[in-house]
mmCIF file of C-alpha atoms in Angstrom:
data_model
loop_
_atom_site.group_PDB
_atom_site.id
_atom_site.type_symbol
_atom_site.label_atom_id
_atom_site.label_comp_id
_atom_site.label_asym_id
_atom_site.label_seq_id
_atom_site.Cartn_x
_atom_site.Cartn_y
_atom_site.Cartn_z
ATOM 1 C CA MET Y 144 -34.146 -39.229 -2.989
ATOM 2 C CA CYS Y 145 -34.220 -42.208 -5.293
ATOM 3 C CA PRO Y 146 -36.982 -44.760 -4.869
ATOM 4 C CA LYS Y 147 -35.698 -48.250 -4.147
ATOM 5 C CA LYS Y 148 -36.514 -51.106 -6.441
ATOM 6 C CA ASN Y 149 -39.924 -52.690 -5.760
ATOM 7 C CA LYS Y 150 -40.850 -49.890 -3.291
ATOM 8 C CA ALA Y 151 -43.976 -47.825 -3.726
ATOM 9 C CA VAL Y 152 -43.411 -44.074 -3.440
ATOM 10 C CA ILE Y 153 -46.324 -41.662 -3.124
ATOM 11 C CA LEU Y 154 -45.630 -38.138 -4.350
ATOM 12 C CA LEU Y 155 -47.952 -35.227 -3.598
ATOM 13 C CA CYS Y 156 -47.369 -31.876 -5.233
ATOM 14 C CA THR Y 157 -49.519 -28.825 -5.879
ATOM 15 C CA ILE Y 158 -47.202 -27.400 -8.555
ATOM 16 C CA ASP Y 159 -46.555 -30.262 -10.990
ATOM 17 C CA ASP Y 160 -49.857 -31.836 -12.011
ATOM 18 C CA LYS Y 161 -48.601 -33.787 -15.031
ATOM 19 C CA GLY Y 162 -46.509 -36.376 -13.191
ATOM 20 C CA GLU Y 163 -43.916 -36.574 -15.964
ATOM 21 C CA ILE Y 164 -40.803 -38.725 -15.554
ATOM 22 C CA ASP Y 165 -37.395 -37.646 -16.840
ATOM 23 C CA GLY Y 166 -36.077 -40.243 -19.296
ATOM 24 C CA ALA Y 167 -32.364 -39.744 -18.537
ATOM 25 C CA THR Y 168 -32.568 -40.182 -14.765
ATOM 26 C CA ASN Y 169 -35.820 -42.162 -14.602
ATOM 27 C CA LYS Y 170 -37.024 -39.840 -11.803
ATOM 28 C CA SER Y 171 -40.215 -37.859 -11.460
ATOM 29 C CA ASN Y 172 -40.118 -34.087 -11.952
ATOM 30 C CA ILE Y 173 -41.322 -33.723 -8.355
ATOM 31 C CA ILE Y 174 -38.207 -35.538 -7.085
ATOM 32 C CA LEU Y 175 -35.941 -33.482 -9.359
ATOM 33 C CA ASP Y 176 -37.476 -30.211 -8.080
ATOM 34 C CA TYR Y 177 -37.045 -31.375 -4.486
ATOM 35 C CA ASN Y 178 -33.404 -32.287 -5.077
ATOM 36 C CA LYS Y 179 -32.741 -28.814 -6.542
ATOM 37 C CA THR Y 180 -34.167 -26.982 -3.505
ATOM 38 C CA LYS Y 181 -33.299 -29.315 -0.629
ATOM 39 C CA GLY Y 182 -30.274 -27.183 0.276
ATOM 40 C CA GLY Y 183 -32.638 -24.707 1.957
ATOM 41 C CA VAL Y 184 -34.146 -27.477 4.068
ATOM 42 C CA ASP Y 185 -30.673 -28.643 5.095
ATOM 43 C CA MET Y 186 -29.720 -25.058 6.029
ATOM 44 C CA VAL Y 187 -32.831 -24.693 8.228
ATOM 45 C CA ASP Y 188 -32.073 -28.017 9.928
ATOM 46 C CA GLN Y 189 -28.488 -26.941 10.568
ATOM 47 C CA MET Y 190 -29.471 -23.535 12.004
ATOM 48 C CA CYS Y 191 -32.180 -25.052 14.222
ATOM 49 C CA ALA Y 192 -29.856 -27.779 15.506
ATOM 50 C CA SER Y 193 -27.335 -25.312 16.971
ATOM 51 C CA TYR Y 194 -29.791 -24.017 19.634
ATOM 52 C CA SER Y 195 -32.761 -26.354 19.709
ATOM 53 C CA THR Y 196 -35.719 -26.676 22.065
ATOM 54 C CA GLN Y 197 -36.269 -30.313 21.107
ATOM 55 C CA ARG Y 198 -36.306 -32.913 23.861
ATOM 56 C CA ILE Y 199 -36.642 -36.683 23.762
ATOM 57 C CA THR Y 200 -40.335 -37.489 23.815
ATOM 58 C CA ARG Y 201 -42.666 -40.209 22.626
ATOM 59 C CA ARG Y 202 -45.529 -37.790 22.094
ATOM 60 C CA TRP Y 203 -45.504 -36.632 18.501
ATOM 61 C CA PRO Y 204 -47.546 -33.431 19.107
ATOM 62 C CA LEU Y 205 -44.882 -32.298 21.556
ATOM 63 C CA ALA Y 206 -42.122 -33.096 19.058
ATOM 64 C CA VAL Y 207 -43.968 -31.070 16.399
ATOM 65 C CA PHE Y 208 -44.385 -28.189 18.869
ATOM 66 C CA PHE Y 209 -40.640 -28.177 19.625
ATOM 67 C CA ARG Y 210 -39.891 -28.105 15.891
ATOM 68 C CA ILE Y 211 -42.318 -25.212 15.359
ATOM 69 C CA LEU Y 212 -40.603 -23.291 18.190
ATOM 70 C CA ASP Y 213 -37.185 -23.834 16.599
ATOM 71 C CA ILE Y 214 -38.333 -22.675 13.169
ATOM 72 C CA ALA Y 215 -40.268 -19.706 14.611
ATOM 73 C CA GLY Y 216 -37.183 -18.582 16.533
ATOM 74 C CA MET Y 217 -35.045 -18.835 13.430
ATOM 75 C CA ASN Y 218 -37.598 -16.999 11.259
ATOM 76 C CA SER Y 219 -37.992 -14.209 13.808
ATOM 77 C CA GLN Y 220 -34.220 -13.717 13.927
ATOM 78 C CA ILE Y 221 -34.025 -13.496 10.137
ATOM 79 C CA ILE Y 222 -36.770 -10.847 10.120
ATOM 80 C CA PHE Y 223 -35.094 -8.993 13.008
ATOM 81 C CA ASN Y 224 -31.701 -9.021 11.261
ATOM 82 C CA ASN Y 225 -33.229 -7.665 8.046
ATOM 83 C CA MET Y 226 -34.837 -4.806 9.984
ATOM 84 C CA GLN Y 227 -31.487 -3.885 11.618
ATOM 85 C CA LEU Y 228 -29.928 -2.266 8.566
ATOM 86 C CA LEU Y 229 -27.040 -0.350 10.150
ATOM 87 C CA GLU Y 230 -26.818 -1.860 13.606
ATOM 88 C CA LYS Y 231 -24.812 -4.934 14.485
ATOM 89 C CA THR Y 232 -27.061 -7.977 14.780
ATOM 90 C CA PRO Y 233 -26.790 -10.118 17.930
ATOM 91 C CA ARG Y 234 -25.526 -13.686 17.898
ATOM 92 C CA ARG Y 235 -28.145 -16.428 17.775
ATOM 93 C CA ARG Y 236 -27.726 -17.473 21.412
ATOM 94 C CA LYS Y 237 -28.083 -13.913 22.712
ATOM 95 C CA TYR Y 238 -31.011 -13.215 20.396
ATOM 96 C CA LEU Y 239 -32.920 -16.315 21.538
ATOM 97 C CA SER Y 240 -32.240 -15.458 25.174
ATOM 98 C CA GLU Y 241 -33.545 -11.893 24.742
ATOM 99 C CA LEU Y 242 -36.552 -13.185 22.798
ATOM 100 C CA GLY Y 243 -37.455 -15.607 25.588
ATOM 101 C CA VAL Y 244 -37.143 -12.956 28.300
ATOM 102 C CA SER Y 245 -39.246 -10.456 26.344
ATOM 103 C CA LEU Y 246 -41.969 -13.069 25.789
ATOM 104 C CA MET Y 247 -42.058 -13.842 29.532
ATOM 105 C CA GLU Y 248 -41.963 -10.237 30.745
ATOM 106 C CA ASP Y 249 -45.738 -9.646 30.966
ATOM 107 C CA HIS Y 250 -46.212 -12.901 32.871
ATOM 108 C CA MET Y 251 -43.401 -11.976 35.261
ATOM 109 C CA LYS Y 252 -45.002 -8.595 35.979
ATOM 110 C CA GLU Y 253 -48.324 -10.262 36.805
ATOM 111 C CA ARG Y 254 -46.640 -12.913 38.918
ATOM 112 C CA ALA Y 255 -44.665 -10.284 40.848
ATOM 113 C CA LYS Y 256 -47.971 -8.999 42.266
ATOM 114 C CA ILE Y 257 -48.572 -12.276 44.173
ATOM 115 C CA ASN Y 258 -47.494 -11.901 47.805
ATOM 116 C CA THR Y 259 -47.745 -15.588 48.773
ATOM 117 C CA LEU Y 260 -44.838 -16.798 46.625
ATOM 118 C CA PRO Y 261 -41.744 -18.397 48.188
ATOM 119 C CA LYS Y 262 -39.071 -15.917 49.270
ATOM 120 C CA ASP Y 263 -36.502 -16.774 46.588
ATOM 121 C CA ILE Y 264 -39.053 -16.363 43.794
ATOM 122 C CA ARG Y 265 -40.288 -13.062 45.284
ATOM 123 C CA GLU Y 266 -36.699 -11.767 45.365
ATOM 124 C CA PHE Y 267 -36.158 -12.739 41.731
ATOM 125 C CA LEU Y 268 -39.412 -11.070 40.654
ATOM 126 C CA SER Y 269 -38.746 -7.923 42.706
ATOM 127 C CA GLN Y 270 -37.182 -6.200 39.681
ATOM 128 C CA TYR Y 271 -40.531 -6.431 37.866
ATOM 129 C CA ARG Y 272 -42.481 -5.324 40.923
ATOM 130 C CA VAL Y 273 -40.472 -2.098 41.322
ATOM 131 C CA LEU Y 274 -41.487 -0.849 37.872
ATOM 132 C CA GLU Y 275 -45.164 -1.511 38.568
ATOM 133 C CA GLU Y 276 -45.014 0.152 42.000
ATOM 134 C CA GLN Y 277 -43.355 3.270 40.569
ATOM 135 C CA ARG Y 278 -46.096 3.595 37.964
ATOM 136 C CA ASN Y 279 -48.826 3.179 40.584
ATOM 137 C CA ALA Y 280 -47.150 5.687 42.930
ATOM 138 C CA GLU Y 281 -47.057 8.344 40.210
ATOM 139 C CA ASN Y 282 -50.777 7.949 39.526
ATOM 140 C CA GLN Y 283 -51.845 7.789 43.193
ATOM 141 C CA ASN Y 284 -50.323 11.161 44.075
ATOM 142 C CA ARG Y 285 -52.590 12.985 41.641
ATOM 143 C CA SER Y 286 -56.319 13.453 41.662
ATOM 144 C CA GLY Y 287 -58.734 14.900 39.155
ATOM 145 C CA ARG Y 288 -62.331 15.152 38.079
ATOM 146 C CA CYS Y 289 -64.043 12.273 36.229
ATOM 147 C CA ARG Y 290 -64.002 13.041 32.508
ATOM 148 C CA ILE Y 291 -67.410 11.397 31.946
ATOM 149 C CA CYS Y 292 -69.413 12.941 34.806
ATOM 150 C CA SER Y 293 -70.997 16.318 34.123
ATOM 151 C CA ALA Y 294 -69.169 19.459 35.267
ATOM 152 C CA HIS Y 295 -71.736 20.343 37.937
ATOM 153 C CA LYS Y 296 -71.294 16.956 39.637
ATOM 154 C CA ASN Y 297 -67.579 17.647 40.346
ATOM 155 C CA SER Y 298 -66.715 14.036 41.273
ATOM 156 C CA LYS Y 299 -63.009 14.016 42.221
ATOM 157 C CA THR Y 300 -61.115 10.721 41.957
ATOM 158 C CA THR Y 301 -57.578 9.323 42.060
ATOM 159 C CA VAL Y 302 -58.447 6.397 39.770
ATOM 160 C CA SER Y 303 -57.296 6.698 36.156
ATOM 161 C CA CYS Y 304 -58.004 4.624 33.053
ATOM 162 C CA ASP Y 305 -55.220 2.179 32.143
ATOM 163 C CA SER Y 306 -55.680 2.874 28.427
ATOM 164 C CA CYS Y 307 -56.036 6.664 28.116
ATOM 165 C CA HIS Y 308 -54.783 7.635 31.635
ATOM 166 C CA GLN Y 309 -57.713 10.022 32.183
ATOM 167 C CA PHE Y 310 -59.445 10.221 35.559
ATOM 168 C CA VAL Y 311 -62.712 8.274 35.957
ATOM 169 C CA CYS Y 312 -64.975 7.675 38.931
ATOM 170 C CA LYS Y 313 -66.065 4.236 40.129
ATOM 171 C CA LYS Y 314 -69.452 4.672 38.470
ATOM 172 C CA HIS Y 315 -67.914 5.060 34.999
ATOM 173 C CA SER Y 316 -65.182 2.421 35.235
ATOM 174 C CA THR Y 317 -64.836 -1.308 35.655
ATOM 175 C CA LYS Y 318 -62.663 -3.192 38.129
ATOM 176 C CA THR Y 319 -59.780 -3.262 35.642
ATOM 177 C CA VAL Y 320 -59.737 0.542 35.835
ATOM 178 C CA GLN Y 321 -60.752 1.397 32.312
ATOM 179 C CA CYS Y 322 -63.193 4.122 31.509
ATOM 180 C CA ASN Y 323 -66.282 3.043 29.616
ATOM 181 C CA THR Y 324 -65.195 5.050 26.558
ATOM 182 C CA CYS Y 325 -61.981 2.999 26.222
ATOM 183 C CA LEU Y 326 -63.716 -0.281 27.075
ATOM 184 C CA TYR Y 327 -66.555 0.245 24.585
ATOM 185 C CA PRO Y 328 -65.286 2.625 21.863
ATOM 186 C CA PRO Y 329 -68.023 4.379 19.863
ATOM 187 C CA MET Y 330 -68.852 2.597 16.629
ATOM 188 C CA GLU Y 331 -68.266 4.492 13.404
ATOM 189 C CA GLU Y 332 -71.290 4.969 11.200
ATOM 190 C CA ASP Y 333 -71.037 4.427 7.449
#
């Protein structure tokens, strides 16, 4: 990066506050530091370009978002590979595919509950629905006494808390099927 003759160049840096210029090359120390470390930037660009989310757009916020997605995917793979000490690490394409599916999985499970979807979408989402139905079937076969009600009340229920999986009656739970203890945990006193 060499400034052209008669061109103004603005340099911002939080490390070098002196603004010294090297006499031999007639370049600022900021430019020299950048030139020493720009190989890392080129490596990131090269890795992101192989499997990129970027699309042609005139909206700069969308272009920035695509770039952030590319860099986040690359960073997450580097962290994942460092955590896999003995195991073979997956290729970038496979890793990004698995990452995308795992990020969408919760949404797919929620969407599988909708009965008014078109037939082809319902068939695709049926694999997520089966897991949810099996979990619900296991819990519906059992019944127990509410853990919050007193023992003499003996209120039997088939509803269990989603967090702690303990039985709770309708009086002590919300519509999301969580007992009040899990929804509002007791505050610790100092």
